[in-house]
Coordinates of C-alpha atoms in Angstrom, one line a residue:
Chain A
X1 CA 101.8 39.1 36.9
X2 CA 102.4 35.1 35.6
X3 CA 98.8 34.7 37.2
X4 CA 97.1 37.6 35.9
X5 CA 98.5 36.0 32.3
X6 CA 97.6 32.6 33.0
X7 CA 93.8 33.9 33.6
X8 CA 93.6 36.1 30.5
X9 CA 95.3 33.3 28.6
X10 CA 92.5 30.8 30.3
X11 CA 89.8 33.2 29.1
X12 CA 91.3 33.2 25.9
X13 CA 91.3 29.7 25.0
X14 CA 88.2 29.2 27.1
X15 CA 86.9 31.9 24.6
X16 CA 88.1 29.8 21.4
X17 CA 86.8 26.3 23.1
X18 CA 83.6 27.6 22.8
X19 CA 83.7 28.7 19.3
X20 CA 85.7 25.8 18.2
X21 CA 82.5 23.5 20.1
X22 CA 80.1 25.1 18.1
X23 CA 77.6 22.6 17.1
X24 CA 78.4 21.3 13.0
X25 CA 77.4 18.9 11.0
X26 CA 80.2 18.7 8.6
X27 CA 79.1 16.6 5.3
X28 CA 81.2 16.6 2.2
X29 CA 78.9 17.3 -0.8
X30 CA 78.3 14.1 -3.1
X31 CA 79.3 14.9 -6.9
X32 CA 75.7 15.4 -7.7
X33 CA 75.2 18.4 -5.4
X34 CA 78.4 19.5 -6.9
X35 CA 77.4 19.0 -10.5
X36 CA 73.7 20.4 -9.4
X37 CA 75.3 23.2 -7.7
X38 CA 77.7 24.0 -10.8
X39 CA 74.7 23.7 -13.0
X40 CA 72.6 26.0 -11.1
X41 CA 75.4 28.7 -11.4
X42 CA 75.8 27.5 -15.4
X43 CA 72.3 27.9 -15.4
X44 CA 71.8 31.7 -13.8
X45 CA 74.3 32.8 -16.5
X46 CA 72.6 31.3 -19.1
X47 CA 69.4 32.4 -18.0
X48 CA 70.5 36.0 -18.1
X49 CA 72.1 35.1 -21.9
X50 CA 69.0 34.2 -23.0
X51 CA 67.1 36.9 -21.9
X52 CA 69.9 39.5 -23.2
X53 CA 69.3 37.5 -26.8
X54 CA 65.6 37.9 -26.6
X55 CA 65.6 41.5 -25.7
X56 CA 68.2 42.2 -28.4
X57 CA 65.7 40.3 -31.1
X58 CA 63.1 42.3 -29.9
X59 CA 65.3 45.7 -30.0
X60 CA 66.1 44.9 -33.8
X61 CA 62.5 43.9 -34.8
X62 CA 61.2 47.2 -33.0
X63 CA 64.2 48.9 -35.0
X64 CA 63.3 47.7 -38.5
X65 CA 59.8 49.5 -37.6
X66 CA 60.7 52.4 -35.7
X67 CA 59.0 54.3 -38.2
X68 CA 55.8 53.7 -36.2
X69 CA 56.2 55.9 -33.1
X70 CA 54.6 52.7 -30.9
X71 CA 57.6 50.5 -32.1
X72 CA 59.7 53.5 -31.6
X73 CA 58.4 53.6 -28.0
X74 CA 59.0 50.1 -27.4
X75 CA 62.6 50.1 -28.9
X76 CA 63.1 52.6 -26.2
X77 CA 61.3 51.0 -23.3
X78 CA 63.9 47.5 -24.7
X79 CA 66.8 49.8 -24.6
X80 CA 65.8 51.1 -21.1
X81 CA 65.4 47.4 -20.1
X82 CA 68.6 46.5 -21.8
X83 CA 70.5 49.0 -19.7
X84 CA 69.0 48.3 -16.4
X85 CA 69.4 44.5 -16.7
X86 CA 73.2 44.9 -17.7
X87 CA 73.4 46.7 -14.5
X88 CA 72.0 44.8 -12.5
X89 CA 73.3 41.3 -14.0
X90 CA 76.6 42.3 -14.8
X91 CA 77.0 45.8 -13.1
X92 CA 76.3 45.4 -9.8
X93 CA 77.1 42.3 -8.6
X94 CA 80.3 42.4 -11.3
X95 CA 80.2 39.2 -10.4
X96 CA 83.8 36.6 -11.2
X97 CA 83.3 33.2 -12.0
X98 CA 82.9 31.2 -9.3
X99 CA 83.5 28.2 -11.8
X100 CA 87.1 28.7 -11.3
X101 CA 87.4 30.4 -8.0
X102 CA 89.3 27.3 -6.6
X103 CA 91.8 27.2 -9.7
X104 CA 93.1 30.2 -8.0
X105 CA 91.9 30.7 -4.8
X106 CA 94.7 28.2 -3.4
X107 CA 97.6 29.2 -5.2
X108 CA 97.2 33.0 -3.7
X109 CA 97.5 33.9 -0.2
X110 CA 94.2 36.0 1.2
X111 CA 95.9 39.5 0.9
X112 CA 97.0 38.9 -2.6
X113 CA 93.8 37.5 -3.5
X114 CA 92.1 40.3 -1.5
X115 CA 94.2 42.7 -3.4
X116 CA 93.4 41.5 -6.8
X117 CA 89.8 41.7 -5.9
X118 CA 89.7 45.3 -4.8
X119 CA 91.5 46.0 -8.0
X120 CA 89.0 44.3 -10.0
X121 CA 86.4 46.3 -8.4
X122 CA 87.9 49.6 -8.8
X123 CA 88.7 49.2 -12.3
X124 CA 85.2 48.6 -12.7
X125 CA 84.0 51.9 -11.1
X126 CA 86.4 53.9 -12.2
X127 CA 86.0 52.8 -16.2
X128 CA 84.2 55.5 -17.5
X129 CA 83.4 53.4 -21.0
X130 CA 81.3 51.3 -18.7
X131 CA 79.4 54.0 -17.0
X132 CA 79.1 56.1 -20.8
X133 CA 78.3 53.2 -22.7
X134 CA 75.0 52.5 -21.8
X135 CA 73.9 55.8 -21.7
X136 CA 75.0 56.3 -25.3
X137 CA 73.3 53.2 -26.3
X138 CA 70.2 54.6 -24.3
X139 CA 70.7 57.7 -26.6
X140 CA 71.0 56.0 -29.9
X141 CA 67.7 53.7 -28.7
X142 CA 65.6 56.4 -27.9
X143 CA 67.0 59.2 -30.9
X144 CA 63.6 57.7 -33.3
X145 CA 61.0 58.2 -30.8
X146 CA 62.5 62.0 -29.9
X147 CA 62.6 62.9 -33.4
X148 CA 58.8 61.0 -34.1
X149 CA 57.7 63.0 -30.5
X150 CA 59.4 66.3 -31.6
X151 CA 57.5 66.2 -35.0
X152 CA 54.4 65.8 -33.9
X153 CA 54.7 68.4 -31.2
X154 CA 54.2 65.4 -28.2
X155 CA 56.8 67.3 -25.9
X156 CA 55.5 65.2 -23.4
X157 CA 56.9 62.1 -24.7
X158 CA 60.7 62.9 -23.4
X159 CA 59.4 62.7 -19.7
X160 CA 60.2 58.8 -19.8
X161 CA 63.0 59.4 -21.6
X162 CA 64.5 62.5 -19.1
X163 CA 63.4 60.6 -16.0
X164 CA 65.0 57.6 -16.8
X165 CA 68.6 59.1 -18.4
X166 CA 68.8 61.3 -14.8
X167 CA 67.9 58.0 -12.6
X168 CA 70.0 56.3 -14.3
X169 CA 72.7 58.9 -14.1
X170 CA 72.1 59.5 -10.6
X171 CA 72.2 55.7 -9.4
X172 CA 75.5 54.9 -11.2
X173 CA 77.7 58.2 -9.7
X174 CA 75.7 57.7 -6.0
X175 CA 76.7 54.2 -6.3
X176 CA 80.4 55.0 -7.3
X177 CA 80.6 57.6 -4.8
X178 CA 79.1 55.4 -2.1
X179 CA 81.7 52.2 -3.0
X180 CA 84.7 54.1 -4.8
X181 CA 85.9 55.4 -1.5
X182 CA 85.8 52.7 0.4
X183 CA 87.5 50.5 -2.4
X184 CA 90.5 53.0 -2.2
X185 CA 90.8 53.0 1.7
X186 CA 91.0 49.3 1.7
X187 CA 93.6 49.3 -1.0
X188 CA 95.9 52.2 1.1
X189 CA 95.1 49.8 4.0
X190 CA 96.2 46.8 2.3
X191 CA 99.9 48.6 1.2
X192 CA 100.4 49.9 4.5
X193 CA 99.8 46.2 6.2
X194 CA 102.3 45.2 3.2
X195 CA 104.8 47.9 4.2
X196 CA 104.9 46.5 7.8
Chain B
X1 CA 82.8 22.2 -16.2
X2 CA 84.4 18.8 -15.9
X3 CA 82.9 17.6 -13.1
X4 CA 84.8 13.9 -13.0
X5 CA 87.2 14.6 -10.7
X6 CA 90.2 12.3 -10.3
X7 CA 90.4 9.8 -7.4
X8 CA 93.3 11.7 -6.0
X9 CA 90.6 14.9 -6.1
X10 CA 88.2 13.6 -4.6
X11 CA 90.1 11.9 -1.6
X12 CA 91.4 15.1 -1.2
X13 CA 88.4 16.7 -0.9
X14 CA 86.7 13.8 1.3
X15 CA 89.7 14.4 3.9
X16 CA 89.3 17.2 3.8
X17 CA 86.3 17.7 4.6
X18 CA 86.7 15.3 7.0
X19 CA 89.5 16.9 8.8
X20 CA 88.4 20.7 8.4
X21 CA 84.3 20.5 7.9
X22 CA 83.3 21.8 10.9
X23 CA 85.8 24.8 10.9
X24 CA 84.3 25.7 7.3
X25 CA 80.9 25.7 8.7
X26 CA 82.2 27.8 11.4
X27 CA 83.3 30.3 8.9
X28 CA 80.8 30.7 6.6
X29 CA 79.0 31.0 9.8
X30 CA 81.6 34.2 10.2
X31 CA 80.9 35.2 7.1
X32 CA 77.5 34.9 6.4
X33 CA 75.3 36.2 9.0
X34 CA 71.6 34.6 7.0
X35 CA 71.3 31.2 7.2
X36 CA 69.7 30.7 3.8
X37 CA 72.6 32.9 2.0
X38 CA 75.2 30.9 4.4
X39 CA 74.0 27.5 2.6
X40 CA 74.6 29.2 -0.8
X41 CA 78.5 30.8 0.6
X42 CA 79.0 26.9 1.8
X43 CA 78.3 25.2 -0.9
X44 CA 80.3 28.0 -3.0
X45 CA 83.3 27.6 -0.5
X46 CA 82.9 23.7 -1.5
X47 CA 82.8 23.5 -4.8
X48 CA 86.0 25.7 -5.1
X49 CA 87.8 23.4 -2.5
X50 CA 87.1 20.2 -4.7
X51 CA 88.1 22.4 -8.0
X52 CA 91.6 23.9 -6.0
X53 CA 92.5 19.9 -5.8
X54 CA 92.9 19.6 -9.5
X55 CA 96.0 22.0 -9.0
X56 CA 97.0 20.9 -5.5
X57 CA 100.7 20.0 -5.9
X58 CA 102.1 19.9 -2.2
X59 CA 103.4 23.1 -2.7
X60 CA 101.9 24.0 1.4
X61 CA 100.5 22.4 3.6
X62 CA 96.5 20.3 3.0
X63 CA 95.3 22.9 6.1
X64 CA 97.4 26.0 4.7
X65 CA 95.7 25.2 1.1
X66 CA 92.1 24.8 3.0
X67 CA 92.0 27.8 4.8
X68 CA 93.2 29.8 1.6
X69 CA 90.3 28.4 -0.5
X70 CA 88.2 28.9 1.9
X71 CA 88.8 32.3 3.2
X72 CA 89.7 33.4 -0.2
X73 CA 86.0 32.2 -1.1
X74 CA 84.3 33.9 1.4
X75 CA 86.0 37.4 0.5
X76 CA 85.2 36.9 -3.0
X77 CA 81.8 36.2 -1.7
X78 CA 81.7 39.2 1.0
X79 CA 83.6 41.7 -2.3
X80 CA 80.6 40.5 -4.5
X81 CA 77.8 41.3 -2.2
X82 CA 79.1 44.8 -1.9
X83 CA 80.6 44.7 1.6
X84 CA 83.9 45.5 1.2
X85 CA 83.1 48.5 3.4
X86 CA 79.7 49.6 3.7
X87 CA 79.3 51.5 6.8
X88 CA 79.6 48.8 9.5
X89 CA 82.6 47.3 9.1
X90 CA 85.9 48.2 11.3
X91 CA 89.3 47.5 12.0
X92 CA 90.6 45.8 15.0
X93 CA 92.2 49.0 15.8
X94 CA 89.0 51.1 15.8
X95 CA 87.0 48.2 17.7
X96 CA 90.0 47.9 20.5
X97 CA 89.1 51.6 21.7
X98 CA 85.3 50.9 21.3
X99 CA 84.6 48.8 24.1
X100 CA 84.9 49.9 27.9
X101 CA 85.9 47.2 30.5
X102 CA 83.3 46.2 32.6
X103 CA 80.5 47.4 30.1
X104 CA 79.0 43.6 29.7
X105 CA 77.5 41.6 32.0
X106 CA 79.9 39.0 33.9
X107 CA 78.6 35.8 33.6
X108 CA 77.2 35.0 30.0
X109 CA 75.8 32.3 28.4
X110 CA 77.7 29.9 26.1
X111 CA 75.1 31.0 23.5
X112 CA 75.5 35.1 24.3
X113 CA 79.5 34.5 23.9
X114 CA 78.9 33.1 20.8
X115 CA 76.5 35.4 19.9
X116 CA 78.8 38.1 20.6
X117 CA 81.9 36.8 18.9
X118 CA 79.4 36.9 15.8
X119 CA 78.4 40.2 16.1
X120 CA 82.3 41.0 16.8
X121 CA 83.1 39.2 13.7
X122 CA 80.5 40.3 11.2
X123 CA 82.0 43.8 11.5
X124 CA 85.2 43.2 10.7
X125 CA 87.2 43.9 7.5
X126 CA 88.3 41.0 5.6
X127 CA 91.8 40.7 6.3
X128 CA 91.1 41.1 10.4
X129 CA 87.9 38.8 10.2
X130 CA 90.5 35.9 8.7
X131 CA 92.9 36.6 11.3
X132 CA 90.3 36.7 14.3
X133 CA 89.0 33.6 13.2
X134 CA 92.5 31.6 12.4
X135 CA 93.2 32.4 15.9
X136 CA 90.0 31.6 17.5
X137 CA 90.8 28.1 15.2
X138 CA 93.5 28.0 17.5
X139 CA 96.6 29.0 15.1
X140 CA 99.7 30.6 15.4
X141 CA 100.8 33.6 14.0
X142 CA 103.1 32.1 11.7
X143 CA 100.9 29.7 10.5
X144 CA 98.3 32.8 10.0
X145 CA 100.6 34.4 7.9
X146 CA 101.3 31.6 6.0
X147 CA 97.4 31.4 5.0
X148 CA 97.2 34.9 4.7
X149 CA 100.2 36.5 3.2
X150 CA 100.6 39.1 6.1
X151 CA 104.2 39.2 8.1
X152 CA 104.0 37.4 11.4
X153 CA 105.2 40.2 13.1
X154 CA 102.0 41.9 12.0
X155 CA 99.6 38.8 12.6
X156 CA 101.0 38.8 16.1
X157 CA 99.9 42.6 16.4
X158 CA 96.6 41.6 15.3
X159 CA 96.2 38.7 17.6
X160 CA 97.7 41.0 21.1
X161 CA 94.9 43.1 19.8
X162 CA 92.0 40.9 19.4
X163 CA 93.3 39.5 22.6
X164 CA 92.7 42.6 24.4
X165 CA 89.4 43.2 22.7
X166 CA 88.1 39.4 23.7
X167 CA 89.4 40.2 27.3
X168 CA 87.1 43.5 27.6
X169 CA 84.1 42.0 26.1
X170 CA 84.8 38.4 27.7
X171 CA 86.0 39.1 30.7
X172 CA 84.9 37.3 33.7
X173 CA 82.8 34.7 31.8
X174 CA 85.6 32.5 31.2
X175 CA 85.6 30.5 34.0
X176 CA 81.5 30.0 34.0
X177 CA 80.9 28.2 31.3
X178 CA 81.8 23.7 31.0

């Protein structure tokens, strides 16, 4: 038996030898990398700002005209934008500040820090003034063009507008059916490794 | 972002980097299976090391504070990208059970071990990835829960398991390889 466990505890740390000899190159990043790095990530948030601003300008000036049903179309084709880029930018990724990850990121031990996480996640699927909002404010961008279409008897004109409310729709309860689940399970996991 | 760190800071961070570089390649590695996402997870995982040293008072120990950043980094990372459970991943449990002893070939490569360990890895939750790769850093369990806020008495559950997994997908290649 004391040879049979001195094998497997051979294999073992033969096993962790060679991932512990795995070839590296270890180099500690100069503070230029570190302040290019940090600007790069300054820099994809302010990118995504910026383009938020313009598309809002260009929402308004398309709004003070909406009278025209071309402006009216491209207040709604902005809104549609608007939507899909928060949800993308913000929505998807729901991304933290990786800024000041490392403020925090010591001071919490992986489960807690895993926990908080998770949480952060859920609460973002499970917020239903984050999955209503933007369809409301896909409503209210599109309400001039409907009226202009359904005056002039252009029925047609609400396919863009039906087509992307439903994908829209569809992508945001697929995607918190998909995730949602799995958030949970990991969070009953996570209390009943804390229970033990 | 104030980026002039203090001397103390950025001693800290040059030790440590120093001391524990190569084990944060190794898990980003772990982490991040593409190498040019891995680049972007590493220099993520270093960026919020040199920040945690503004705040680094002594209250654990310079490796216990290291592999917290770090781990906690790379979950942040894999909880961003959406990963938190998307089909593939499994618990130790479920992976002890999946293997059969004898299934893989006896003598293996140092590359094919490694390769499999990766594989192994990239499937696992968080919590069991950072405890399979603490110990294949060569930790205890207490030390592992220390890092990770999970009992010892449950680390040490993990790590007979992960043990017994190694063993069946490892087993006999041990003793091949220099």
């Amino acid at each position: 038996m004391a040879a049979e466990g001195i094998m497997a505890e051979l294999e073992m740390d033969e096993v962790r030898s060679i991932w512990t000899s795995q070839p590296t190159a270890p180099r500690a990043m100069s503070q230029q990398e570190m302040l290019d790095k940090a600007n790069k990530l300054k820099f994809a948030g302010r990118s995504k700002l910026a383009l938020f601003s313009a598309l809002g300008i260009l929402l308004v000036v398309f709004g003070v005209n909406d009278h025209d049903i071309r402006f009216a179309f491209g207040k709604f084709i902005v809104a549609c934008l608007l939507v899909a880029g928060w949800e993308t930018a913000y929505g998807f990724k729901n991304e933290l500040d990786i800024l000041s990850l490392g403020l925090n990121a010591g001071t919490s031990s992986s489960l807690a820090f895993y926990r908080s996480e998770l949480l952060r996640r859920r609460s973002f699927f499970e917020s239903h003034q984050r999955t209503l909002a933007p369809a409301l404010f896909l409503v209210l961008g599109s309400l001039r063009f409907v009226a202009l279409s359904l005056r002039s008897g252009a029925f047609i004109n609400l396919t863009p507008l039906g087509v992307f409310l439903a994908g829209w729709l569809a992508f945001t309860v697929l995607r918190k059916r998909r995730e949602l689940p799995a958030i949970e399970n990991e969070i009953l996991a996570l209390n009943l490794i804390e229970r033990r | 972002m104030n980026l002039s760190g203090s001397a103390g800071q950025d001693a800290l961070y040059q030790q440590a980097i120093d001391t524990y570089g190569s084990a944060i390649e190794r898990l980003a590695r772990a982490y991040e299976a593409a190498a040019d996402k891995r680049d972007d997870l590493l220099q993520e995982i270093h960026l919020a090391l040199w920040r945690s040293f503004q705040v680094f008072e002594d209250r654990c120990s310079l490796r216990t504070w290291i592999y917290r950043v770090a781990h906690n980094a790379a979950i942040s990372y894999v909880v961003r990208q959406s990963r938190v459970n998307s089909a593939g991943f499994a618990s130790l449990a479920e992976l002890e059970t999946a293997f059969e002893p004898g299934q893989y070939e006896q003598q293996v490569e140092r590359r094919l071990v490694l390769e499999r360990l990766f594989k192994l890895i990239h499937r696992l939750k968080p919590l069991d990835r950072q405890i399979m790769l603490l110990y294949l850093e060569d930790m205890d369990a207490t030390t592992i829960g220390e890092i990770t806020g999970l009992s010892p008495g449950y680390v040490r559950t993990q790590i007979y398991r992960i043990k017994a997994i190694l063993k069946n997908r490892f087993h006999g290649s041990g003793g091949h390889h220099g």
